[in-house]
């Protein structure tokens, strides 16, 4: 049974949060006292995450991010459980292919955009209508450094994340002044989602980073917690690179 939100308490909806970056963000928000609704595709994994985060403060809503009925249900159930939804974190994403974009099946490209971009817009529309339009709040979109430059072999993912960054700008402009909208662009974070990029060669992968390590979910969680706080009250429309300094190497021969 979830607890009622105390006076002054805040509520967040974090998509794709049964593990990885989404879980790290939910964990950071719970640690500061927020109530949190998390979504994920796998109901069993979601239940485990709720139990770990604290079933007295967290609810889980299973479904696929690109499903409009799931988007509406997630916001509705958050409102029913907690009475408000101050913050939205659009973290759900997919990257089902590895190879040249010139040879990409267009059906796969559509799936990537449906999950990585259109679903984020859908969730933003739902939270806006349900709470934020009249009460304010903040949104954080999880983009990627893949959206900031060419991304060999994950081109569709990179293009979708570039669209997410521009979606952030559009929403920040339209929803101001009551709702702030920002994005975070991580580099490689040690999650199951990104495992193929470092598994069996983590030291080699980390060597190119000035900070000499790959990211952890808590690194993105801390950045999101900041952007979803009054300390970031004058920040909107920005994309924060959380990348271990990897972009410092751009242009270095």
Short mmCIF file of C-alpha atoms in Angstrom, two decimals:
data_model
loop_
_atom_site.label_atom_id
_atom_site.label_comp_id
_atom_site.label_asym_id
_atom_site.label_seq_id
_atom_site.Cartn_x
_atom_site.Cartn_y
_atom_site.Cartn_z
CA UNK A 1 0.00 0.00 0.00
CA UNK A 2 1.48 3.34 -1.03
CA UNK A 3 1.61 6.21 1.43
CA UNK A 4 -0.23 9.46 0.83
CA UNK A 5 1.97 12.27 -0.42
CA UNK A 6 2.90 14.50 2.52
CA UNK A 7 2.34 18.26 2.34
CA UNK A 8 4.92 19.72 0.01
CA UNK A 9 5.80 16.28 -1.36
CA UNK A 10 6.34 15.70 -5.06
CA UNK A 11 5.49 12.85 -7.40
CA UNK A 12 7.41 11.62 -10.44
CA UNK A 13 6.59 9.26 -13.29
CA UNK A 14 9.70 7.57 -14.70
CA UNK A 15 9.34 5.45 -17.82
CA UNK A 16 11.51 2.41 -18.52
CA UNK A 17 12.59 2.28 -14.90
CA UNK A 18 12.62 -1.39 -13.93
CA UNK A 19 16.42 -1.39 -14.31
CA UNK A 20 19.37 0.62 -15.62
CA UNK A 21 19.26 4.39 -15.99
CA UNK A 22 15.54 4.65 -15.25
CA UNK A 23 15.96 2.70 -12.03
CA UNK A 24 18.91 4.91 -11.05
CA UNK A 25 16.76 8.01 -11.54
CA UNK A 26 13.84 6.54 -9.57
CA UNK A 27 16.25 5.60 -6.79
CA UNK A 28 17.59 9.16 -6.57
CA UNK A 29 14.08 10.62 -6.42
CA UNK A 30 12.90 8.16 -3.77
CA UNK A 31 16.02 8.90 -1.70
CA UNK A 32 15.08 12.57 -1.48
CA UNK A 33 11.51 11.76 -0.46
CA UNK A 34 9.49 11.81 -3.68
CA UNK A 35 6.77 9.31 -4.48
CA UNK A 36 7.46 7.61 -7.80
CA UNK A 37 5.56 5.64 -10.42
CA UNK A 38 7.76 3.52 -12.67
CA UNK A 39 6.93 1.78 -15.94
CA UNK A 40 8.46 -1.17 -17.75
CA UNK A 41 7.59 -3.92 -20.21
CA UNK A 42 8.25 -6.91 -17.96
CA UNK A 43 5.82 -7.15 -15.06
CA UNK A 44 8.03 -9.46 -12.96
CA UNK A 45 11.10 -7.24 -13.32
CA UNK A 46 8.93 -4.23 -12.51
CA UNK A 47 7.63 -5.86 -9.32
CA UNK A 48 11.20 -6.58 -8.22
CA UNK A 49 12.16 -2.95 -8.80
CA UNK A 50 9.17 -1.70 -6.78
CA UNK A 51 10.09 -4.00 -3.90
CA UNK A 52 13.70 -2.80 -3.94
CA UNK A 53 12.77 0.88 -4.13
CA UNK A 54 10.06 0.58 -1.48
CA UNK A 55 6.47 -0.44 -2.14
CA UNK A 56 5.29 2.16 0.37
CA UNK A 57 6.52 4.95 -1.94
CA UNK A 58 6.63 3.41 -5.41
CA UNK A 59 4.12 1.86 -7.79
CA UNK A 60 4.80 -0.04 -10.98
CA UNK A 61 2.75 0.10 -14.18
CA UNK A 62 3.56 -2.51 -16.82
CA UNK A 63 3.19 -1.80 -20.50
CA UNK A 64 4.93 -0.81 -23.71
CA UNK A 65 5.99 2.81 -23.94
CA UNK A 66 4.72 3.33 -27.49
CA UNK A 67 1.21 2.12 -26.59
CA UNK A 68 -1.03 5.17 -26.23
CA UNK A 69 -3.40 3.29 -23.92
CA UNK A 70 -0.45 2.48 -21.64
CA UNK A 71 0.64 6.14 -21.62
CA UNK A 72 -2.82 7.23 -20.52
CA UNK A 73 -3.13 4.42 -17.97
CA UNK A 74 0.28 5.18 -16.44
CA UNK A 75 -0.62 8.81 -15.82
CA UNK A 76 -4.11 7.92 -14.62
CA UNK A 77 -2.81 5.33 -12.14
CA UNK A 78 -0.16 7.75 -10.88
CA UNK A 79 -2.87 10.33 -10.23
CA UNK A 80 -5.07 7.74 -8.52
CA UNK A 81 -2.24 6.56 -6.26
CA UNK A 82 -0.66 9.90 -5.38
CA UNK A 83 -3.05 12.65 -6.47
CA UNK A 84 -0.52 14.49 -8.60
CA UNK A 85 2.32 14.07 -11.13
CA UNK A 86 4.83 16.89 -10.82
CA UNK A 87 7.68 15.35 -12.76
CA UNK A 88 8.02 13.20 -15.86
CA UNK A 89 11.18 11.39 -16.90
CA UNK A 90 11.06 9.99 -20.43
CA UNK A 91 13.64 7.24 -20.23
CA UNK A 92 12.05 4.32 -22.12
CA UNK A 93 13.99 3.55 -25.26
CA UNK A 94 15.04 0.87 -27.71
CA UNK A 95 17.94 0.13 -30.03
CA UNK A 96 17.16 -3.19 -31.72
CA UNK A 97 19.67 -3.03 -34.56
CA UNK A 98 23.42 -2.66 -35.12
CA UNK A 99 24.60 -1.83 -38.62
CA UNK A 100 24.62 0.77 -41.40
CA UNK A 101 21.57 3.03 -41.50
CA UNK A 102 21.66 2.91 -45.31
CA UNK A 103 20.62 -0.74 -45.09
CA UNK A 104 18.12 -0.37 -42.27
CA UNK A 105 14.64 -1.89 -42.59
CA UNK A 106 12.26 1.05 -42.47
CA UNK A 107 9.85 -0.89 -40.24
CA UNK A 108 12.64 -1.07 -37.65
CA UNK A 109 13.32 2.64 -38.03
CA UNK A 110 9.65 3.35 -37.34
CA UNK A 111 9.77 1.18 -34.21
CA UNK A 112 12.80 3.08 -32.92
CA UNK A 113 11.06 6.43 -33.42
CA UNK A 114 7.76 5.22 -31.95
CA UNK A 115 9.50 4.11 -28.75
CA UNK A 116 12.22 6.72 -28.41
CA UNK A 117 10.43 9.88 -29.57
CA UNK A 118 6.69 9.57 -30.11
CA UNK A 119 6.15 7.85 -26.77
CA UNK A 120 7.99 10.69 -25.00
CA UNK A 121 5.66 13.20 -26.63
CA UNK A 122 2.66 11.07 -25.67
CA UNK A 123 3.67 10.88 -22.02
CA UNK A 124 4.37 14.63 -21.98
CA UNK A 125 0.91 15.34 -23.39
CA UNK A 126 -0.72 13.11 -20.79
CA UNK A 127 1.10 14.59 -17.78
CA UNK A 128 0.44 18.10 -19.09
CA UNK A 129 -3.30 17.48 -19.30
CA UNK A 130 -3.55 15.58 -16.02
CA UNK A 131 -1.58 17.91 -13.75
CA UNK A 132 1.19 20.12 -15.09
CA UNK A 133 -0.93 22.50 -17.15
CA UNK A 134 -2.62 23.86 -14.02
CA UNK A 135 0.03 23.11 -11.40
CA UNK A 136 3.44 23.28 -13.06
CA UNK A 137 6.30 20.82 -12.88
CA UNK A 138 9.28 19.64 -14.86
CA UNK A 139 10.21 17.10 -17.51
CA UNK A 140 13.54 15.39 -18.17
CA UNK A 141 14.08 13.55 -21.45
CA UNK A 142 16.86 10.98 -21.58
CA UNK A 143 18.67 11.54 -24.88
CA UNK A 144 22.21 10.34 -25.69
CA UNK A 145 25.51 11.65 -26.97
CA UNK A 146 24.60 9.55 -30.02
CA UNK A 147 22.17 12.37 -30.84
CA UNK A 148 24.95 14.97 -30.89
CA UNK A 149 27.15 13.56 -33.62
CA UNK A 150 27.33 10.79 -36.19
CA UNK A 151 26.83 7.40 -34.52
CA UNK A 152 28.25 4.60 -36.68
CA UNK A 153 26.25 1.36 -36.58
CA UNK A 154 23.55 2.82 -34.28
CA UNK A 155 22.41 5.51 -36.70
CA UNK A 156 18.67 5.15 -36.21
CA UNK A 157 19.12 5.35 -32.46
CA UNK A 158 21.28 8.46 -32.86
CA UNK A 159 18.77 10.16 -35.16
CA UNK A 160 15.96 9.38 -32.71
CA UNK A 161 17.96 10.89 -29.86
CA UNK A 162 18.66 14.00 -31.92
CA UNK A 163 14.90 14.25 -32.37
CA UNK A 164 14.49 13.85 -28.60
CA UNK A 165 16.82 16.80 -28.05
CA UNK A 166 14.77 18.95 -30.43
CA UNK A 167 11.54 17.73 -28.84
CA UNK A 168 12.98 19.00 -25.57
CA UNK A 169 13.41 22.46 -27.12
CA UNK A 170 9.89 22.47 -28.54
CA UNK A 171 8.29 21.42 -25.26
CA UNK A 172 10.43 23.83 -23.24
CA UNK A 173 9.22 26.68 -25.43
CA UNK A 174 5.55 25.68 -25.45
CA UNK A 175 5.13 24.65 -21.80
CA UNK A 176 6.93 27.64 -20.25
CA UNK A 177 6.65 29.27 -17.84
CA UNK A 178 4.88 26.66 -15.70
CA UNK A 179 6.83 23.58 -16.82
CA UNK A 180 10.58 23.32 -17.32
CA UNK A 181 11.84 20.78 -19.87
CA UNK A 182 15.44 19.61 -20.14
CA UNK A 183 17.34 16.63 -21.51
CA UNK A 184 20.30 14.55 -20.40
CA UNK A 185 22.67 13.07 -22.98
CA UNK A 186 24.68 10.25 -21.40
CA UNK A 187 27.64 8.47 -22.94
CA UNK A 188 28.02 4.72 -22.33
CA UNK A 189 26.46 3.77 -19.01
CA UNK A 190 26.96 0.29 -17.57
CA UNK A 191 23.50 -1.18 -18.05
CA UNK A 192 22.08 -4.27 -19.73
CA UNK A 193 20.84 -1.98 -22.52
CA UNK A 194 24.39 -0.89 -23.38
CA UNK A 195 26.15 -4.15 -22.51
CA UNK A 196 27.20 -4.92 -26.09
CA UNK A 197 29.27 -1.72 -26.13
CA UNK A 198 31.60 -2.73 -23.30
CA UNK A 199 31.13 -6.37 -22.32
CA UNK A 200 34.48 -8.18 -22.17
CA UNK A 201 36.45 -5.00 -22.86
CA UNK A 202 35.40 -2.49 -20.23
CA UNK A 203 38.94 -1.25 -19.51
CA UNK A 204 39.53 -0.65 -23.20
CA UNK A 205 36.18 1.13 -23.59
CA UNK A 206 36.82 3.32 -20.53
CA UNK A 207 40.36 4.26 -21.59
CA UNK A 208 39.08 6.84 -24.09
CA UNK A 209 37.19 8.74 -21.38
CA UNK A 210 39.08 11.55 -19.60
CA UNK A 211 37.51 10.40 -16.32
CA UNK A 212 38.74 6.87 -17.05
CA UNK A 213 35.51 5.02 -16.37
CA UNK A 214 32.16 4.29 -17.91
CA UNK A 215 29.02 5.79 -16.44
CA UNK A 216 26.82 4.24 -13.78
CA UNK A 217 23.05 4.69 -13.45
CA UNK A 218 23.63 6.82 -10.34
CA UNK A 219 25.55 9.36 -12.47
CA UNK A 220 22.48 10.03 -14.58
CA UNK A 221 20.23 9.73 -11.52
CA UNK A 222 22.06 12.57 -9.79
CA UNK A 223 21.79 14.81 -12.86
CA UNK A 224 18.07 14.10 -13.23
CA UNK A 225 17.43 14.71 -9.55
CA UNK A 226 19.08 18.13 -9.90
CA UNK A 227 17.09 19.09 -13.00
CA UNK A 228 13.89 18.02 -11.21
CA UNK A 229 14.52 20.32 -8.27
CA UNK A 230 14.21 23.97 -7.31
CA UNK A 231 17.99 24.27 -7.67
CA UNK A 232 17.37 24.14 -11.42
CA UNK A 233 14.49 26.61 -11.31
CA UNK A 234 16.04 28.87 -13.99
CA UNK A 235 17.09 26.11 -16.36
CA UNK A 236 14.94 25.00 -19.27
CA UNK A 237 15.50 23.87 -22.86
CA UNK A 238 18.98 22.55 -22.10
CA UNK A 239 20.70 19.26 -22.87
CA UNK A 240 23.19 18.28 -20.19
CA UNK A 241 25.98 15.99 -21.37
CA UNK A 242 26.78 13.39 -18.72
CA UNK A 243 29.61 11.75 -20.58
CA UNK A 244 32.73 11.33 -18.47
CA UNK A 245 34.35 14.02 -20.60
CA UNK A 246 34.33 11.95 -23.81
CA UNK A 247 33.40 14.98 -25.92
CA UNK A 248 36.62 16.68 -24.82
CA UNK A 249 38.33 14.31 -27.23
CA UNK A 250 36.31 15.54 -30.22
CA UNK A 251 38.67 16.66 -32.94
CA UNK A 252 41.74 15.26 -31.20
CA UNK A 253 43.82 13.30 -33.74
#
